[in-house]
Short mmCIF file of C-alpha atoms in Angstrom, two decimals:
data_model
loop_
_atom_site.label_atom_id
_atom_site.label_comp_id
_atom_site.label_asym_id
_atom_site.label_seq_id
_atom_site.Cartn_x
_atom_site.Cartn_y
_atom_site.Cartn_z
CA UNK O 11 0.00 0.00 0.00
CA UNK O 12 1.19 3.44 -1.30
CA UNK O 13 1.55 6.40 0.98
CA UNK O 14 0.41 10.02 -0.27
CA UNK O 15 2.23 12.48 0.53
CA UNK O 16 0.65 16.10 1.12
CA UNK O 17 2.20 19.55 0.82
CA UNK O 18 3.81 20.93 3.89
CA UNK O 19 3.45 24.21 5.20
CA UNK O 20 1.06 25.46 2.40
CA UNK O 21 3.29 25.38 -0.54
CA UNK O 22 1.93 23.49 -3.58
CA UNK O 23 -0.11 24.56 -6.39
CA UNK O 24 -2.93 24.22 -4.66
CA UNK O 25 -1.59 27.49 -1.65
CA UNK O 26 -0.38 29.20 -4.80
CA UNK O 27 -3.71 29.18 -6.41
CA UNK O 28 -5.42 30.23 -2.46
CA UNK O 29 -2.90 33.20 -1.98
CA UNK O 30 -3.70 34.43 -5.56
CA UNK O 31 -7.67 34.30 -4.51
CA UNK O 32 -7.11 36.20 -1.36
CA UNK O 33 -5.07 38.98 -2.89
CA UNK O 34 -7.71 39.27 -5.46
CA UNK O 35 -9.98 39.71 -2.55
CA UNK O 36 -8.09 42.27 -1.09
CA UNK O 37 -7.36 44.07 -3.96
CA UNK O 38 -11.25 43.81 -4.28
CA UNK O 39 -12.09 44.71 -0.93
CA UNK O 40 -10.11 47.89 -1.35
CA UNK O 41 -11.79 49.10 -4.75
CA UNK O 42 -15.73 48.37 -3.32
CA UNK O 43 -14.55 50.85 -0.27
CA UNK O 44 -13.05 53.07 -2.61
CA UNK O 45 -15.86 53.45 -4.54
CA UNK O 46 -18.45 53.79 -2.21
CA UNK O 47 -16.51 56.19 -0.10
CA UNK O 48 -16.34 58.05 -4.14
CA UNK O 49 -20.00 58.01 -3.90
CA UNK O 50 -20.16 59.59 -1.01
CA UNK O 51 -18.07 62.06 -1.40
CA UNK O 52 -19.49 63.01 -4.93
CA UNK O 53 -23.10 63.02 -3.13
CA UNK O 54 -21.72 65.42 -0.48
CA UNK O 55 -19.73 67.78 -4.01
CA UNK O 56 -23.54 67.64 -5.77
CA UNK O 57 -25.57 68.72 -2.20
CA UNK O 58 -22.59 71.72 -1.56
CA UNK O 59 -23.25 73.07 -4.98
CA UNK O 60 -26.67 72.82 -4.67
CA UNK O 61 -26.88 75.22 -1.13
CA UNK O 62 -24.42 77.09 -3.18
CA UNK O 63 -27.16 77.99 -5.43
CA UNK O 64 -29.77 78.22 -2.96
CA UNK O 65 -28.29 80.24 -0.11
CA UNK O 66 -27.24 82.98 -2.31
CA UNK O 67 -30.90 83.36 -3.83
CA UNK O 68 -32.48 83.34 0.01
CA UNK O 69 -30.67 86.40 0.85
CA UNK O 70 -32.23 89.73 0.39
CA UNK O 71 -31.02 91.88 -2.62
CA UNK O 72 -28.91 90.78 -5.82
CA UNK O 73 -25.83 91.16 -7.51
CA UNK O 74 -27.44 93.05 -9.85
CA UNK O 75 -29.21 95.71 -7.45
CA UNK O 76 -25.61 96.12 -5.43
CA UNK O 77 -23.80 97.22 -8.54
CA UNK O 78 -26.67 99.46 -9.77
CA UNK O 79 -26.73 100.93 -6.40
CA UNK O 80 -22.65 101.72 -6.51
CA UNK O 81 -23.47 103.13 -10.08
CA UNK O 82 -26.42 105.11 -9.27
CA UNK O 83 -23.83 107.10 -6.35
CA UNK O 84 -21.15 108.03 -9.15
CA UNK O 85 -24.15 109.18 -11.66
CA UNK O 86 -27.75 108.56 -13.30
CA UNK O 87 -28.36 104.48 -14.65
CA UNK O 88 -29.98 104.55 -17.80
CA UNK O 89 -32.51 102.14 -18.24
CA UNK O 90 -30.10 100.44 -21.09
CA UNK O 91 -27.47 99.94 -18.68
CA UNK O 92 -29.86 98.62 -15.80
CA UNK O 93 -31.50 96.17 -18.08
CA UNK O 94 -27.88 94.84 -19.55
CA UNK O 95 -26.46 94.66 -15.72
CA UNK O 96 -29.04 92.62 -14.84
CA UNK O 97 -28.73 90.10 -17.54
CA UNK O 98 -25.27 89.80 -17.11
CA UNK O 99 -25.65 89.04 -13.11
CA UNK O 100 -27.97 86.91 -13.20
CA UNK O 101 -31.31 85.60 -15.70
CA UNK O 102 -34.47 86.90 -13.88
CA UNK O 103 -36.59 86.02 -16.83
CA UNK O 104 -36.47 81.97 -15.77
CA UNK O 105 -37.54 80.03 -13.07
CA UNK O 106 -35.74 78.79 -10.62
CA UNK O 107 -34.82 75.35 -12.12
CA UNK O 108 -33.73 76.75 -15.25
CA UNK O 109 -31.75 79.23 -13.54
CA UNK O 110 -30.16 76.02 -11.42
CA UNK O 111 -29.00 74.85 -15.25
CA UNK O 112 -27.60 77.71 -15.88
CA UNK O 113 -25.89 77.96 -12.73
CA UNK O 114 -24.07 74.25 -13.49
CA UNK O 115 -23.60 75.05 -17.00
CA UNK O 116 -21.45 78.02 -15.86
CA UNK O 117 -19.33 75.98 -13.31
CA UNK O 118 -18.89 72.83 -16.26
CA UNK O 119 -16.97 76.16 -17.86
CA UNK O 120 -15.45 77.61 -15.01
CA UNK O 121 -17.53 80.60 -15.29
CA UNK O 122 -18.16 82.43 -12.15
CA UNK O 123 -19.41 85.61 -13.38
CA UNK O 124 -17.84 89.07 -12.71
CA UNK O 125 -17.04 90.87 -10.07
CA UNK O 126 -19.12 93.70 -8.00
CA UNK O 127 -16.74 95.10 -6.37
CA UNK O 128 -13.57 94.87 -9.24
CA UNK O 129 -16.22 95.22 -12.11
CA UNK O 130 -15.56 94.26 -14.93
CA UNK O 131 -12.97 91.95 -13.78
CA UNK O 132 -14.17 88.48 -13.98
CA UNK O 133 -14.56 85.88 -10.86
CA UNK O 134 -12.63 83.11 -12.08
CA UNK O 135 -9.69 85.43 -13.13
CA UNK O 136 -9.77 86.95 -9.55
CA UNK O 137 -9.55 83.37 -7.83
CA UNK O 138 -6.90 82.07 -10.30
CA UNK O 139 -4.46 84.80 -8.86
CA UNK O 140 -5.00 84.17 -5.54
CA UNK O 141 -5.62 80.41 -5.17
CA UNK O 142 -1.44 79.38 -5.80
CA UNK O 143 -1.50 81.60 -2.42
CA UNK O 144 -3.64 79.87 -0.64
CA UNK O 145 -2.43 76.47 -1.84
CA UNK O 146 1.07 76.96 -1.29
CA UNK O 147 0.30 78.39 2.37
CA UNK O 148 -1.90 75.79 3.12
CA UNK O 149 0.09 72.46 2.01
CA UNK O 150 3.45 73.85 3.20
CA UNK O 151 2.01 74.44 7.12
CA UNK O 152 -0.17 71.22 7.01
CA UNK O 153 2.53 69.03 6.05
CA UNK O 154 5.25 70.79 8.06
CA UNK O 155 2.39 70.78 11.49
CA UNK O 156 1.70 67.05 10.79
CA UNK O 157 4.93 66.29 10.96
CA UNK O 158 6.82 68.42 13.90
CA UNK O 159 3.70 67.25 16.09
CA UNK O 160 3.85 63.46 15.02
CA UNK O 161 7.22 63.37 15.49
CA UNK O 162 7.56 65.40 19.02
CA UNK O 163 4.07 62.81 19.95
CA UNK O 164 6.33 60.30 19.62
CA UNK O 165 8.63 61.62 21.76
CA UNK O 166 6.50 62.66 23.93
CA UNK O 167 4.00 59.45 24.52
CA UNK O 168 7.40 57.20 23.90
CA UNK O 169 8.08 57.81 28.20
CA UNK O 170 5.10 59.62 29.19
CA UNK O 171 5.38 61.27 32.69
CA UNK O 172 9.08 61.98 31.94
CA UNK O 173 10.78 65.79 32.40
CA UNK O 174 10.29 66.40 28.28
CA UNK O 175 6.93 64.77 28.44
CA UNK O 176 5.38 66.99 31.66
CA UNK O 177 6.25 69.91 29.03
CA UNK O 178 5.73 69.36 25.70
CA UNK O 179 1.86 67.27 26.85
CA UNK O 180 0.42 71.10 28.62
CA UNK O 181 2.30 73.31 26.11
CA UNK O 182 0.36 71.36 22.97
CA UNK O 183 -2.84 71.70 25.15
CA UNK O 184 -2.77 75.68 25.50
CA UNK O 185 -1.72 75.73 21.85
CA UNK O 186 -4.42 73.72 20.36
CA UNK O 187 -6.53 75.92 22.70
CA UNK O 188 -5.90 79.05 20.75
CA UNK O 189 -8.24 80.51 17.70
CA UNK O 190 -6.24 81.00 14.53
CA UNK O 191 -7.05 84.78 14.38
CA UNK O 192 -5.97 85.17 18.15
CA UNK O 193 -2.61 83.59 17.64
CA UNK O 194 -2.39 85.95 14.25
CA UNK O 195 -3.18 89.23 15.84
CA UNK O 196 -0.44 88.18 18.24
CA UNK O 197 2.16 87.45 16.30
CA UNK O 198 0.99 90.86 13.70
CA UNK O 199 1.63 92.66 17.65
CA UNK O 200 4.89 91.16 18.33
CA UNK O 201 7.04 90.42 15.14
CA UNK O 202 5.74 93.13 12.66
CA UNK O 203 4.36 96.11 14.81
CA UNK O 204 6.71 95.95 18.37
CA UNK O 205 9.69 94.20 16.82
CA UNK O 206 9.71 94.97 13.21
CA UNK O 207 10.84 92.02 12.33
CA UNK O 208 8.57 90.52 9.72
CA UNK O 209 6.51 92.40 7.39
CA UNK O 210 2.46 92.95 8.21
CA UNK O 211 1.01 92.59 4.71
CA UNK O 212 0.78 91.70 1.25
CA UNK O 213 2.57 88.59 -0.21
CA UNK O 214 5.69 90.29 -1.14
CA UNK O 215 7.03 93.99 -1.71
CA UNK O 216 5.08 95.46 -3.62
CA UNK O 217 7.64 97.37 -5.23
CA UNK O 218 9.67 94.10 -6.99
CA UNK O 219 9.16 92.55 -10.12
CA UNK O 220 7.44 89.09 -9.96
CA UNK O 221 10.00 86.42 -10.40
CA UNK O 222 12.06 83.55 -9.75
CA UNK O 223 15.09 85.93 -8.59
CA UNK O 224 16.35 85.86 -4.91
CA UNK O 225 15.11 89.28 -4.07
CA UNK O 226 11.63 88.47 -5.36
CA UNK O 227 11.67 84.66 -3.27
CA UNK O 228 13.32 85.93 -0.13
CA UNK O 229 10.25 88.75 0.15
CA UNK O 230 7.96 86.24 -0.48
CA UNK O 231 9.21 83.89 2.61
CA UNK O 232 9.61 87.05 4.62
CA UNK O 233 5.91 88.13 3.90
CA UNK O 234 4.67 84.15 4.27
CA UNK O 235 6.51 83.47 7.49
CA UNK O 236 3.77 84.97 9.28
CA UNK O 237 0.82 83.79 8.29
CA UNK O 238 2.82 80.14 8.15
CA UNK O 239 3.53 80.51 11.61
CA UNK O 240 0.03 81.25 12.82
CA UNK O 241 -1.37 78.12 11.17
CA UNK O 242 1.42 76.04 12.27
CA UNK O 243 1.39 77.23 16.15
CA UNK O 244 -2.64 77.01 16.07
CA UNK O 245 -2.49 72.87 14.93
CA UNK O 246 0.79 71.03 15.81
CA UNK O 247 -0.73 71.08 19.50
CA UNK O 248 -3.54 69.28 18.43
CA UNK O 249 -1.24 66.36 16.19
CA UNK O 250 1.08 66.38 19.01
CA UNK O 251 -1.63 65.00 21.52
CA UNK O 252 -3.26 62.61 18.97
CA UNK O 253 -0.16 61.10 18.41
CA UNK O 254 1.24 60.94 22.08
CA UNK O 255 -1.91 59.27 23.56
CA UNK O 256 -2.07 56.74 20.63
CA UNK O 257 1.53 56.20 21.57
CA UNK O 258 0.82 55.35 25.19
CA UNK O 259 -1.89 52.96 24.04
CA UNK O 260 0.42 51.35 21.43
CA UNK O 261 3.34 51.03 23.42
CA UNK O 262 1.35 48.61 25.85
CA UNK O 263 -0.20 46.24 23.06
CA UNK O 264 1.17 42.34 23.64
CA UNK O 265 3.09 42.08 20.26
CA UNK O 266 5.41 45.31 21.67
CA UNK O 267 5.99 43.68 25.09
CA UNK O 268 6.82 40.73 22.25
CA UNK O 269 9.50 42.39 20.10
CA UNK O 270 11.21 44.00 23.65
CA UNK O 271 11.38 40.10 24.96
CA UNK O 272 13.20 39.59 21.72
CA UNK O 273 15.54 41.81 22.30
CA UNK O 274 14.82 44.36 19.66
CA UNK O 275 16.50 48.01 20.24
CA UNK O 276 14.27 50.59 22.04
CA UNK O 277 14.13 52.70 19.03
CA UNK O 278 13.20 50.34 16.84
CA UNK O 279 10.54 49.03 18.30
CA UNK O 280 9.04 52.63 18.78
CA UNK O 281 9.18 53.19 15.57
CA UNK O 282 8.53 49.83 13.40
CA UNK O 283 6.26 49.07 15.86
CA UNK O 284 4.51 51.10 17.64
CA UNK O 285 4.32 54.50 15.77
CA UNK O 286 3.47 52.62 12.51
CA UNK O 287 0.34 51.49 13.94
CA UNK O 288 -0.41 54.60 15.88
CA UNK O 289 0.20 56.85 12.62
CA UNK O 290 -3.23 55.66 11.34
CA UNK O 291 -5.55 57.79 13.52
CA UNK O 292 -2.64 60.36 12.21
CA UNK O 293 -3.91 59.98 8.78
CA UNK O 294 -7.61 59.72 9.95
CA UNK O 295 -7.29 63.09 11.51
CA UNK O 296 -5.60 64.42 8.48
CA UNK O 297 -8.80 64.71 6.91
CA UNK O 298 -10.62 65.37 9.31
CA UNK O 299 -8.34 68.52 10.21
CA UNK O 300 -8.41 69.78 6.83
CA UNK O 301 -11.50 72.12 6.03
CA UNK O 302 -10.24 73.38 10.19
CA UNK O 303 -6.78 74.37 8.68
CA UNK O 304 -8.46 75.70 5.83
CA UNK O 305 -10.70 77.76 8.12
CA UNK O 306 -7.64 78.91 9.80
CA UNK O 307 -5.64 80.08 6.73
CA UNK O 308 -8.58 82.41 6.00
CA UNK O 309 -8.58 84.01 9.05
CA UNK O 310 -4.64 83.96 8.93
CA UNK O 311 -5.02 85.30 5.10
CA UNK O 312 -7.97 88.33 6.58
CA UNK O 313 -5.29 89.61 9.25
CA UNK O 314 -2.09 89.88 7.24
CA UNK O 315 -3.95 90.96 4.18
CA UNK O 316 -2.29 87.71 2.62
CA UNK O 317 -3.05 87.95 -1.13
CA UNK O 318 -5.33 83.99 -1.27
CA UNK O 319 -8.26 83.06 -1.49
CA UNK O 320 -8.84 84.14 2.59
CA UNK O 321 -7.78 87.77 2.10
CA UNK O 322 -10.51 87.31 -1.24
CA UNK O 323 -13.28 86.19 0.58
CA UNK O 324 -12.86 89.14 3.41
CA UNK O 325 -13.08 91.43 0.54
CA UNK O 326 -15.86 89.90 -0.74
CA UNK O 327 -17.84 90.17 2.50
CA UNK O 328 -16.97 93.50 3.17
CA UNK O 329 -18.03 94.87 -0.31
CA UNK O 330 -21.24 92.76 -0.59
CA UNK O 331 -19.72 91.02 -4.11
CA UNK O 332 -22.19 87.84 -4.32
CA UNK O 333 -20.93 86.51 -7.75
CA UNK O 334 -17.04 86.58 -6.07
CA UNK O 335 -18.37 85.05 -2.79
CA UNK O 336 -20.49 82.24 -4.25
CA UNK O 337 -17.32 81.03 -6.43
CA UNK O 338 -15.23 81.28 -3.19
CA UNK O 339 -17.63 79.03 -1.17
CA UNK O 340 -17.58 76.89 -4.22
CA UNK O 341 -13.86 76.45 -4.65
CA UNK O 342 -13.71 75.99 -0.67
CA UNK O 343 -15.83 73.63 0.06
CA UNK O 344 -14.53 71.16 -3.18
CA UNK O 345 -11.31 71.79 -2.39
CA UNK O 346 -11.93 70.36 1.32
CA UNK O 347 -14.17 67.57 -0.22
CA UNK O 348 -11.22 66.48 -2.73
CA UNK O 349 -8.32 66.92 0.16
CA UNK O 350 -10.83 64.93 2.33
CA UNK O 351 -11.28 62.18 0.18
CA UNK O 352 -7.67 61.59 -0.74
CA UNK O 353 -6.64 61.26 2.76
CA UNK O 354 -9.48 58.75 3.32
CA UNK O 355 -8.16 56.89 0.60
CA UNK O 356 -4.94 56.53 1.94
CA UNK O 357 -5.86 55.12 5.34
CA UNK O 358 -8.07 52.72 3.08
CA UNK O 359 -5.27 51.51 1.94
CA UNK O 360 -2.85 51.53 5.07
CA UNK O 361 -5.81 49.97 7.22
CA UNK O 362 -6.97 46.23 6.26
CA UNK O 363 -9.61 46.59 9.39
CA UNK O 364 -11.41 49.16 6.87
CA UNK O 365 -11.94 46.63 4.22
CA UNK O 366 -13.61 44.09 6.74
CA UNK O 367 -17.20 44.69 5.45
CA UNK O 368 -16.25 45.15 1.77
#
């Protein structure tokens, strides 16, 4: 009588073919979540440009009626200009659902209008000189707060009740305590109006040519630093306490107590092992964070008189300009959707517990 013999260990056709099915599971599992967190996310996009239409039309007055009013203090509207003002703000003649076509027509061409307060300069023009502002501000002090606080959380929840630990833990606390225009005006006080260190406004000196030269970069880092600083003070607190307490939780887990009966270094196991698992409520809070940071830049943008898309929307709301603020809350609120939705994405990926109900 013959003996069979069976694969050991899982090897064999037969564990080749099973580890091929469960990556394509996986790699399936992944692309279901994906796509219904895309869903989501492109339900959310449709219902913010929907109240963008709405809110607008549910305040009193119109575009339209502001600029004749700024006209009618400079000299007499003719009827001729009244009646082509108001068809170029806006299409009173339809109802309201054909005036919703209209309205998503325009944004499938980038066409926000023009401007009530810089007539005849048009929306979309306005926002395309300020947005590299904004964008630039806002990635360079997100990415630079993420990481000083994740790194000083490690630190910091690595021996928690040590000497560095008893300061870093209340000083993030009163930091992530303070309002973005608070720290701001402070800063405005101290560096630019007591010690003129830094300057209080614009994006650069006004006086240089726009280029790549030194003089031109250096004035626009001096003018920047600011308004970098603020957001950067206002939110590292806030990383630096997510990351220490998921540090103190992580650093008592079995399969750490594991790798220091092994014998591992003290370093390494922080950092293979412990602060790779307790960087993904990191990423989680990235996007969560987001449309706050971006909240914060305005106000940041509004005190320094920081040429973005914050300074913009102050403007906007000072000098009653609807077709300028409607694009703004627009280009806002997609821009936090889109940032929001890539960082979920990543901790899709990074996270296997997410996939569980795929």
């Amino acid at each position: 009588m013959t003996a069979t013999t069976l694969p050991v260990g899982g090897t064999g056709p037969s564990a080749a073919a099973a580890d091929g099915s469960a990556r394509r599971r996986r790699r399936g599992g992944r692309a279901r979540v994906l796509l219904r967190r895309l869903g989501f996310y492109l339900a959310t996009a449709a219902v913010a440009i929907t109240l963008n239409f709405v809110i607008p039309r549910l305040m009193p007055g119109d575009p339209a009626s502001v600029i004749l009013n700024k006209l009618a203090q400079r000299s007499q509207v003719t009827p001729a200009t009244e009646k082509s003002i108001r068809a170029l703000f806006g299409v009173p003649d339809q109802n309201l659902w054909q005036q919703y076509l209209h309205y998503l027509s325009q944004i499938a061409h980038l066409d926000f209008g023009i401007s009530t307060a810089y007539f005849p300069q048009p929306v979309s023009e306005m926002i395309s000189q300020g947005l590299p502002w904004t964008l630039g501000l806002v990635s360079l002090t997100t990415v630079l707060a993420f990481l000083l606080g994740t790194v000083l959380g490690i630190i910091s929840g690595a021996r928690p009740g040590s000497r560095l630990d008893s300061v870093l833990a209340p000083l993030a606390t009163f930091l992530g305590s303070m309002p973005y225009f608070w720290v701001a005006t402070m800063l405005l006080l101290l560096l630019s109006v007591s010690l003129p260190v830094f300057p209080s406004q614009n994006g650069y000196d006004l006086n240089l040519e726009p280029g790549f030269g030194f003089t031109f970069v250096s004035s626009v880092i001096a003018h920047g630093f600011l308004p970098a600083l603020t957001i950067v003070v206002s939110s590292v607190g806030g990383w630096l306490l997510g990351m220490r307490n998921m540090m103190i939780t992580t650093v008592a887990e079995d399969y750490v107590t594991l790798a220091e009966a092994k014998g591992l270094g003290r370093w390494r196991i922080l950092l293979a092992y412990a602060a790779r698992n307790a960087m993904l409520p990191q990423v989680a809070g990235l996007a969560i964070s987001i449309g706050t940071v971006v909240g914060g830049s305005l106000l940041a943008e509004a005190v320094f008189a920081y040429p973005g898309i914050g300074y913009l929307f102050y403007q906007a709301v000072v000098n009653l300009d609807y077709p300028l603020m409607q694009a703004l809350f627009l280009i806002i609120s997609l821009s936090v959707l889109v940032a929001n939705f890539i960082a979920d994405s990543v901790y899709v990926l990074l996270d296997p517990r997410t996939r569980e109900d795929a």
